[in-house]
């Protein structure tokens, strides 16, 4: 089962942040290139990088980042967590984004990606995607944290 083992001793933790703007309404942003560059910049060869969104109306997932899948994904959320349903959050809060909170909770705020020889172990058609579920444009920050050995 184990394919490679590298390093005896201290591992290194490197933390960074990726900033970007989103339009809301299930807007998707491909973070793959920035996460890949971050892993390279750490100088670590083997380990794992966590991609974590500290917020309540966005989420991190992987998709094939092409217009068809992006639209299919957005359509799926319109079916299963429609903004037109009743949300108690919209009664207790004036921001009218109850559906965004529920969608974000379902998809989750983070994923962990292994890297080997400085390269992310992603599939050929697998991209790291941030999804903004809010009902308005936002400025977003995602935390990337690599744990590994040089
Ligand atoms: Zn809210």
Short mmCIF file of N, CA and C and ligand atoms in Angstrom, two decimals:
data_model
loop_
_atom_site.label_atom_id
_atom_site.label_comp_id
_atom_site.label_asym_id
_atom_site.label_seq_id
_atom_site.Cartn_x
_atom_site.Cartn_y
_atom_site.Cartn_z
N UNK A 1 0.82 -1.21 0.00
CA UNK A 1 0.00 0.00 0.00
C UNK A 1 0.86 1.26 0.00
N UNK A 2 1.89 1.31 0.85
CA UNK A 2 2.77 2.49 0.89
C UNK A 2 3.67 2.49 -0.35
N UNK A 3 3.71 3.64 -1.03
CA UNK A 3 4.54 3.73 -2.24
C UNK A 3 5.86 4.46 -1.99
N UNK A 4 5.82 5.55 -1.18
CA UNK A 4 7.06 6.27 -0.89
C UNK A 4 7.06 6.74 0.56
N UNK A 5 8.23 6.74 1.16
CA UNK A 5 8.42 7.31 2.50
C UNK A 5 9.65 8.21 2.43
N UNK A 6 9.50 9.44 2.91
CA UNK A 6 10.61 10.38 2.82
C UNK A 6 10.78 11.10 4.15
N UNK A 7 12.02 11.24 4.61
CA UNK A 7 12.31 12.11 5.74
C UNK A 7 12.23 11.45 7.09
N UNK A 8 13.23 11.67 7.89
CA UNK A 8 13.21 11.26 9.28
C UNK A 8 13.53 12.51 10.08
N UNK A 9 12.69 12.86 11.04
CA UNK A 9 12.95 14.07 11.81
C UNK A 9 11.84 15.08 11.66
N UNK A 10 12.22 16.37 11.71
CA UNK A 10 11.22 17.43 11.77
C UNK A 10 10.52 17.67 10.43
N UNK A 11 9.22 17.69 10.48
CA UNK A 11 8.45 18.13 9.33
C UNK A 11 8.34 19.66 9.40
N UNK A 12 7.98 20.26 8.29
CA UNK A 12 7.83 21.72 8.23
C UNK A 12 6.38 22.07 7.92
N UNK A 13 5.89 23.13 8.55
CA UNK A 13 4.55 23.64 8.27
C UNK A 13 4.71 25.01 7.62
N UNK A 14 4.10 25.19 6.46
CA UNK A 14 4.14 26.48 5.75
C UNK A 14 2.70 26.92 5.49
N UNK A 15 2.40 28.16 5.87
CA UNK A 15 1.03 28.67 5.72
C UNK A 15 1.02 29.87 4.78
N UNK A 16 0.03 29.92 3.92
CA UNK A 16 -0.14 31.06 3.02
C UNK A 16 -1.61 31.38 2.83
N UNK A 17 -1.87 32.45 2.10
CA UNK A 17 -3.26 32.84 1.83
C UNK A 17 -3.42 33.21 0.36
N UNK A 18 -4.58 32.87 -0.20
CA UNK A 18 -4.92 33.21 -1.57
C UNK A 18 -6.12 34.16 -1.52
N UNK A 19 -5.98 35.32 -2.16
CA UNK A 19 -7.06 36.32 -2.15
C UNK A 19 -7.67 36.43 -3.55
N UNK A 20 -8.98 36.55 -3.60
CA UNK A 20 -9.65 36.70 -4.89
C UNK A 20 -11.06 37.24 -4.67
N UNK A 21 -11.68 37.70 -5.74
CA UNK A 21 -13.04 38.21 -5.69
C UNK A 21 -14.00 37.18 -6.27
N UNK A 22 -15.22 37.14 -5.72
CA UNK A 22 -16.25 36.25 -6.27
C UNK A 22 -17.51 37.06 -6.56
N UNK A 23 -18.32 36.50 -7.48
CA UNK A 23 -19.56 37.18 -7.87
C UNK A 23 -20.77 36.70 -7.10
N UNK A 24 -20.63 35.57 -6.37
CA UNK A 24 -21.77 34.99 -5.66
C UNK A 24 -22.60 34.09 -6.55
N UNK A 25 -23.69 33.53 -5.96
CA UNK A 25 -24.64 32.68 -6.70
C UNK A 25 -23.95 31.48 -7.34
N UNK A 26 -23.19 30.73 -6.52
CA UNK A 26 -22.47 29.51 -6.94
C UNK A 26 -21.37 29.81 -7.95
N UNK A 27 -20.83 31.02 -7.90
CA UNK A 27 -19.66 31.37 -8.72
C UNK A 27 -18.50 30.46 -8.31
N UNK A 28 -17.79 29.92 -9.31
CA UNK A 28 -16.69 29.01 -9.03
C UNK A 28 -15.36 29.59 -9.47
N UNK A 29 -14.34 29.40 -8.64
CA UNK A 29 -13.00 29.89 -8.92
C UNK A 29 -12.03 28.71 -8.89
N UNK A 30 -11.26 28.57 -9.93
CA UNK A 30 -10.26 27.49 -10.01
C UNK A 30 -8.99 27.92 -9.28
N UNK A 31 -8.69 27.25 -8.18
CA UNK A 31 -7.52 27.61 -7.36
C UNK A 31 -6.31 26.72 -7.64
N UNK A 32 -6.42 25.81 -8.59
CA UNK A 32 -5.39 24.79 -8.79
C UNK A 32 -4.00 25.39 -9.02
N UNK A 33 -3.92 26.36 -9.92
CA UNK A 33 -2.61 26.93 -10.27
C UNK A 33 -1.98 27.60 -9.06
N UNK A 34 -2.78 28.29 -8.26
CA UNK A 34 -2.23 28.99 -7.09
C UNK A 34 -1.80 28.00 -6.01
N UNK A 35 -2.56 26.94 -5.82
CA UNK A 35 -2.17 25.94 -4.82
C UNK A 35 -0.90 25.22 -5.29
N UNK A 36 -0.83 24.93 -6.58
CA UNK A 36 0.36 24.28 -7.14
C UNK A 36 1.60 25.17 -6.95
N UNK A 37 1.46 26.47 -7.24
CA UNK A 37 2.56 27.41 -7.06
C UNK A 37 2.97 27.51 -5.59
N UNK A 38 1.97 27.53 -4.70
CA UNK A 38 2.25 27.59 -3.26
C UNK A 38 3.08 26.38 -2.83
N UNK A 39 2.69 25.20 -3.27
CA UNK A 39 3.42 23.98 -2.90
C UNK A 39 4.86 24.07 -3.40
N UNK A 40 5.05 24.53 -4.63
CA UNK A 40 6.40 24.71 -5.19
C UNK A 40 7.21 25.68 -4.32
N UNK A 41 6.56 26.82 -3.97
CA UNK A 41 7.25 27.87 -3.22
C UNK A 41 7.66 27.41 -1.82
N UNK A 42 6.96 26.43 -1.26
CA UNK A 42 7.33 25.94 0.08
C UNK A 42 8.68 25.25 0.06
N UNK A 43 9.07 24.72 -1.10
CA UNK A 43 10.30 23.95 -1.19
C UNK A 43 10.18 22.56 -0.60
N UNK A 44 8.99 22.19 -0.15
CA UNK A 44 8.79 20.85 0.40
C UNK A 44 8.62 19.86 -0.74
N UNK A 45 9.08 18.63 -0.52
CA UNK A 45 8.97 17.64 -1.59
C UNK A 45 7.77 16.73 -1.40
N UNK A 46 7.56 16.29 -0.16
CA UNK A 46 6.48 15.33 0.10
C UNK A 46 5.69 15.75 1.34
N UNK A 47 4.37 15.66 1.22
CA UNK A 47 3.52 16.04 2.34
C UNK A 47 2.09 16.20 1.89
N UNK A 48 1.36 17.10 2.57
CA UNK A 48 -0.04 17.35 2.24
C UNK A 48 -0.32 18.83 2.42
N UNK A 49 -1.18 19.35 1.57
CA UNK A 49 -1.57 20.74 1.68
C UNK A 49 -3.07 20.81 1.95
N UNK A 50 -3.42 21.53 3.02
CA UNK A 50 -4.82 21.78 3.35
C UNK A 50 -5.25 23.07 2.67
N UNK A 51 -6.40 23.03 2.02
CA UNK A 51 -7.00 24.23 1.44
C UNK A 51 -8.27 24.49 2.22
N UNK A 52 -8.27 25.57 3.01
CA UNK A 52 -9.35 25.81 3.98
C UNK A 52 -9.95 27.20 3.79
N UNK A 53 -11.27 27.26 3.71
CA UNK A 53 -11.96 28.54 3.62
C UNK A 53 -12.57 28.90 4.98
N UNK A 54 -12.08 30.00 5.59
CA UNK A 54 -12.65 30.42 6.88
C UNK A 54 -13.86 31.33 6.66
N UNK A 55 -14.99 30.72 6.37
CA UNK A 55 -16.19 31.51 6.13
C UNK A 55 -17.40 30.61 6.06
N UNK A 56 -18.60 31.19 6.12
CA UNK A 56 -19.84 30.42 6.27
C UNK A 56 -20.67 30.35 5.00
N UNK A 57 -20.20 30.95 3.91
CA UNK A 57 -21.00 30.92 2.68
C UNK A 57 -20.18 30.52 1.46
N UNK A 58 -19.07 29.83 1.69
CA UNK A 58 -18.25 29.31 0.60
C UNK A 58 -17.79 27.92 0.92
N UNK A 59 -17.24 27.24 -0.08
CA UNK A 59 -16.82 25.86 0.12
C UNK A 59 -15.70 25.50 -0.86
N UNK A 60 -15.02 24.41 -0.55
CA UNK A 60 -13.92 23.92 -1.39
C UNK A 60 -14.27 22.51 -1.86
N UNK A 61 -14.08 22.27 -3.15
CA UNK A 61 -14.33 20.94 -3.70
C UNK A 61 -13.38 20.71 -4.87
N UNK A 62 -13.50 19.56 -5.52
CA UNK A 62 -12.78 19.34 -6.77
C UNK A 62 -13.80 19.03 -7.86
N UNK A 63 -13.51 19.53 -9.04
CA UNK A 63 -14.36 19.31 -10.22
C UNK A 63 -13.47 19.33 -11.45
N UNK A 64 -13.98 18.82 -12.55
CA UNK A 64 -13.39 19.16 -13.84
C UNK A 64 -13.89 20.56 -14.15
N UNK A 65 -12.97 21.52 -14.24
CA UNK A 65 -13.36 22.92 -14.33
C UNK A 65 -13.64 23.28 -15.79
N UNK A 66 -14.80 22.88 -16.25
CA UNK A 66 -15.21 23.22 -17.62
C UNK A 66 -16.66 23.69 -17.56
N UNK A 67 -17.09 24.52 -18.52
CA UNK A 67 -18.38 25.21 -18.41
C UNK A 67 -19.58 24.29 -18.19
N UNK A 68 -19.57 23.09 -18.80
CA UNK A 68 -20.69 22.16 -18.64
C UNK A 68 -20.82 21.69 -17.20
N UNK A 69 -19.72 21.22 -16.63
CA UNK A 69 -19.74 20.73 -15.25
C UNK A 69 -20.07 21.86 -14.28
N UNK A 70 -19.50 23.03 -14.54
CA UNK A 70 -19.77 24.18 -13.67
C UNK A 70 -21.26 24.49 -13.64
N UNK A 71 -21.89 24.47 -14.80
CA UNK A 71 -23.33 24.74 -14.88
C UNK A 71 -24.13 23.61 -14.24
N UNK A 72 -23.72 22.36 -14.50
CA UNK A 72 -24.41 21.20 -13.91
C UNK A 72 -24.38 21.28 -12.38
N UNK A 73 -23.23 21.66 -11.86
CA UNK A 73 -23.05 21.73 -10.41
C UNK A 73 -23.96 22.80 -9.82
N UNK A 74 -23.99 23.96 -10.46
CA UNK A 74 -24.85 25.05 -10.01
C UNK A 74 -26.33 24.66 -10.11
N UNK A 75 -26.70 24.00 -11.20
CA UNK A 75 -28.08 23.55 -11.37
C UNK A 75 -28.48 22.56 -10.29
N UNK A 76 -27.55 21.66 -9.92
CA UNK A 76 -27.82 20.67 -8.88
C UNK A 76 -28.17 21.37 -7.57
N UNK A 77 -27.41 22.42 -7.23
CA UNK A 77 -27.71 23.13 -5.97
C UNK A 77 -29.04 23.87 -6.07
N UNK A 78 -29.39 24.37 -7.25
CA UNK A 78 -30.69 25.02 -7.40
C UNK A 78 -31.83 24.02 -7.17
N UNK A 79 -31.59 22.75 -7.53
CA UNK A 79 -32.62 21.73 -7.32
C UNK A 79 -32.72 21.31 -5.86
N UNK A 80 -31.57 21.00 -5.24
CA UNK A 80 -31.63 20.39 -3.90
C UNK A 80 -31.65 21.42 -2.77
N UNK A 81 -31.08 22.61 -2.99
CA UNK A 81 -31.10 23.67 -1.95
C UNK A 81 -31.44 24.97 -2.66
N UNK A 82 -32.71 25.05 -3.07
CA UNK A 82 -33.15 26.20 -3.86
C UNK A 82 -33.20 27.48 -3.03
N UNK A 83 -32.78 28.60 -3.61
CA UNK A 83 -32.92 29.87 -2.88
C UNK A 83 -34.37 30.26 -2.66
N UNK A 84 -35.30 29.62 -3.38
CA UNK A 84 -36.72 29.97 -3.28
C UNK A 84 -37.45 29.28 -2.13
N UNK A 85 -36.77 28.31 -1.46
CA UNK A 85 -37.38 27.65 -0.31
C UNK A 85 -37.41 28.58 0.90
N UNK A 86 -38.12 28.14 1.94
CA UNK A 86 -38.14 28.91 3.19
C UNK A 86 -36.90 28.58 4.02
N UNK A 87 -36.21 29.60 4.53
CA UNK A 87 -35.06 29.41 5.41
C UNK A 87 -35.26 30.24 6.68
N UNK A 88 -35.16 29.56 7.83
CA UNK A 88 -35.30 30.25 9.11
C UNK A 88 -34.25 31.34 9.27
N UNK A 89 -33.07 31.10 8.69
CA UNK A 89 -31.99 32.11 8.77
C UNK A 89 -32.44 33.45 8.20
N UNK A 90 -33.27 33.40 7.18
CA UNK A 90 -33.74 34.64 6.56
C UNK A 90 -34.77 35.36 7.44
N UNK A 91 -35.32 34.63 8.42
CA UNK A 91 -36.22 35.25 9.39
C UNK A 91 -35.41 35.91 10.49
N UNK A 92 -34.35 35.21 10.93
CA UNK A 92 -33.55 35.71 12.06
C UNK A 92 -32.48 36.71 11.60
N UNK A 93 -32.13 36.69 10.32
CA UNK A 93 -31.10 37.60 9.80
C UNK A 93 -31.63 38.27 8.54
N UNK A 94 -31.27 39.53 8.32
CA UNK A 94 -31.78 40.23 7.14
C UNK A 94 -30.99 39.97 5.86
N UNK A 95 -29.95 39.11 5.90
CA UNK A 95 -29.07 39.01 4.72
C UNK A 95 -29.61 38.09 3.62
N UNK A 96 -30.72 37.39 3.90
CA UNK A 96 -31.42 36.64 2.83
C UNK A 96 -30.56 35.57 2.17
N UNK A 97 -29.58 35.03 2.89
CA UNK A 97 -28.71 34.04 2.26
C UNK A 97 -28.74 32.68 2.98
N UNK A 98 -29.90 32.33 3.51
CA UNK A 98 -30.04 31.05 4.20
C UNK A 98 -29.59 29.88 3.35
N UNK A 99 -29.95 29.90 2.07
CA UNK A 99 -29.55 28.81 1.17
C UNK A 99 -28.03 28.71 1.05
N UNK A 100 -27.34 29.87 1.10
CA UNK A 100 -25.87 29.88 0.96
C UNK A 100 -25.22 29.16 2.14
N UNK A 101 -25.75 29.40 3.35
CA UNK A 101 -25.18 28.75 4.53
C UNK A 101 -25.39 27.24 4.48
N UNK A 102 -26.59 26.81 4.07
CA UNK A 102 -26.88 25.38 4.01
C UNK A 102 -26.03 24.70 2.94
N UNK A 103 -25.89 25.33 1.78
CA UNK A 103 -25.05 24.78 0.71
C UNK A 103 -23.60 24.66 1.16
N UNK A 104 -23.09 25.71 1.80
CA UNK A 104 -21.69 25.70 2.24
C UNK A 104 -21.47 24.60 3.28
N UNK A 105 -22.45 24.43 4.18
CA UNK A 105 -22.32 23.38 5.19
C UNK A 105 -22.31 22.00 4.59
N UNK A 106 -23.10 21.82 3.55
CA UNK A 106 -23.17 20.50 2.89
C UNK A 106 -21.87 20.17 2.18
N UNK A 107 -21.32 21.13 1.48
CA UNK A 107 -20.11 20.86 0.68
C UNK A 107 -18.85 20.85 1.53
N UNK A 108 -18.78 21.73 2.53
CA UNK A 108 -17.65 21.74 3.46
C UNK A 108 -16.59 22.76 3.12
N UNK A 109 -15.84 23.23 4.13
CA UNK A 109 -14.91 24.34 3.94
C UNK A 109 -13.50 23.96 3.54
N UNK A 110 -13.14 22.68 3.52
CA UNK A 110 -11.74 22.37 3.24
C UNK A 110 -11.54 20.97 2.67
N UNK A 111 -10.40 20.83 2.01
CA UNK A 111 -9.93 19.53 1.53
C UNK A 111 -8.43 19.47 1.75
N UNK A 112 -7.90 18.26 1.81
CA UNK A 112 -6.46 18.05 1.96
C UNK A 112 -5.96 17.32 0.71
N UNK A 113 -4.85 17.81 0.15
CA UNK A 113 -4.30 17.22 -1.07
C UNK A 113 -2.87 16.75 -0.82
N UNK A 114 -2.58 15.49 -1.05
CA UNK A 114 -1.20 15.04 -0.94
C UNK A 114 -0.35 15.60 -2.09
N UNK A 115 0.93 15.82 -1.80
CA UNK A 115 1.86 16.16 -2.88
C UNK A 115 3.11 15.29 -2.74
N UNK A 116 3.70 15.03 -3.89
CA UNK A 116 4.83 14.11 -3.96
C UNK A 116 5.85 14.70 -4.94
N UNK A 117 7.11 14.76 -4.54
CA UNK A 117 8.15 15.37 -5.36
C UNK A 117 7.74 16.78 -5.80
N UNK A 118 7.07 17.50 -4.89
CA UNK A 118 6.68 18.89 -5.15
C UNK A 118 5.47 19.07 -6.05
N UNK A 119 4.83 17.95 -6.45
CA UNK A 119 3.67 18.02 -7.36
C UNK A 119 2.41 17.54 -6.66
N UNK A 120 1.31 18.29 -6.86
CA UNK A 120 0.03 17.86 -6.32
C UNK A 120 -0.38 16.53 -6.96
N UNK A 121 -0.93 15.64 -6.14
CA UNK A 121 -1.37 14.32 -6.65
C UNK A 121 -2.83 14.42 -7.13
N UNK A 122 -3.08 15.29 -8.09
CA UNK A 122 -4.43 15.44 -8.63
C UNK A 122 -4.62 14.56 -9.86
N UNK A 123 -5.87 14.22 -10.13
CA UNK A 123 -6.19 13.51 -11.35
C UNK A 123 -6.07 14.43 -12.55
N UNK A 124 -6.00 13.83 -13.72
CA UNK A 124 -5.80 14.56 -14.96
C UNK A 124 -6.83 15.67 -15.16
N UNK A 125 -8.10 15.41 -14.80
CA UNK A 125 -9.18 16.37 -15.04
C UNK A 125 -9.74 16.90 -13.72
N UNK A 126 -8.95 16.89 -12.69
CA UNK A 126 -9.42 17.26 -11.35
C UNK A 126 -8.82 18.60 -10.93
N UNK A 127 -9.67 19.60 -10.78
CA UNK A 127 -9.20 20.91 -10.36
C UNK A 127 -9.72 21.24 -8.96
N UNK A 128 -8.96 22.07 -8.25
CA UNK A 128 -9.34 22.51 -6.91
C UNK A 128 -10.21 23.75 -7.06
N UNK A 129 -11.44 23.67 -6.61
CA UNK A 129 -12.41 24.75 -6.86
C UNK A 129 -12.94 25.35 -5.57
N UNK A 130 -13.01 26.67 -5.56
CA UNK A 130 -13.74 27.38 -4.51
C UNK A 130 -15.11 27.73 -5.07
N UNK A 131 -16.15 27.52 -4.26
CA UNK A 131 -17.50 27.86 -4.68
C UNK A 131 -18.06 28.93 -3.74
N UNK A 132 -18.47 30.04 -4.30
CA UNK A 132 -19.09 31.10 -3.50
C UNK A 132 -20.60 30.97 -3.61
N UNK A 133 -21.24 30.65 -2.49
CA UNK A 133 -22.69 30.46 -2.50
C UNK A 133 -23.45 31.72 -2.09
N UNK A 134 -22.73 32.76 -1.72
CA UNK A 134 -23.45 33.93 -1.19
C UNK A 134 -24.27 34.59 -2.30
N UNK A 135 -25.15 35.48 -1.88
CA UNK A 135 -26.07 36.11 -2.83
C UNK A 135 -25.58 37.48 -3.28
N UNK A 136 -24.25 37.70 -3.13
CA UNK A 136 -23.68 38.99 -3.55
C UNK A 136 -22.18 38.81 -3.77
N UNK A 137 -21.54 39.71 -4.52
CA UNK A 137 -20.08 39.63 -4.72
C UNK A 137 -19.35 39.78 -3.38
N UNK A 138 -18.24 39.06 -3.26
CA UNK A 138 -17.46 39.09 -2.01
C UNK A 138 -15.97 39.11 -2.32
N UNK A 139 -15.18 39.63 -1.36
CA UNK A 139 -13.74 39.43 -1.38
C UNK A 139 -13.46 38.21 -0.51
N UNK A 140 -12.70 37.25 -1.06
CA UNK A 140 -12.49 35.98 -0.35
C UNK A 140 -11.02 35.74 -0.09
N UNK A 141 -10.76 35.02 1.00
CA UNK A 141 -9.41 34.58 1.33
C UNK A 141 -9.47 33.10 1.69
N UNK A 142 -8.61 32.33 1.07
CA UNK A 142 -8.50 30.91 1.38
C UNK A 142 -7.12 30.65 1.98
N UNK A 143 -7.08 29.88 3.06
CA UNK A 143 -5.82 29.55 3.71
C UNK A 143 -5.28 28.26 3.12
N UNK A 144 -4.00 28.27 2.77
CA UNK A 144 -3.32 27.06 2.32
C UNK A 144 -2.21 26.75 3.32
N UNK A 145 -2.17 25.51 3.76
CA UNK A 145 -1.16 25.13 4.75
C UNK A 145 -0.56 23.79 4.38
N UNK A 146 0.74 23.82 4.10
CA UNK A 146 1.44 22.60 3.73
C UNK A 146 2.17 22.02 4.95
N UNK A 147 2.10 20.72 5.09
CA UNK A 147 2.83 20.02 6.13
C UNK A 147 3.63 18.93 5.42
N UNK A 148 4.96 19.02 5.51
CA UNK A 148 5.74 18.05 4.78
C UNK A 148 7.22 18.11 5.11
N UNK A 149 7.98 17.42 4.29
CA UNK A 149 9.44 17.39 4.47
C UNK A 149 10.10 17.88 3.19
N UNK A 150 11.29 18.47 3.37
CA UNK A 150 12.01 19.03 2.23
C UNK A 150 12.62 17.94 1.35
ZN1 LIG B 1 -26.35 34.84 6.53
#
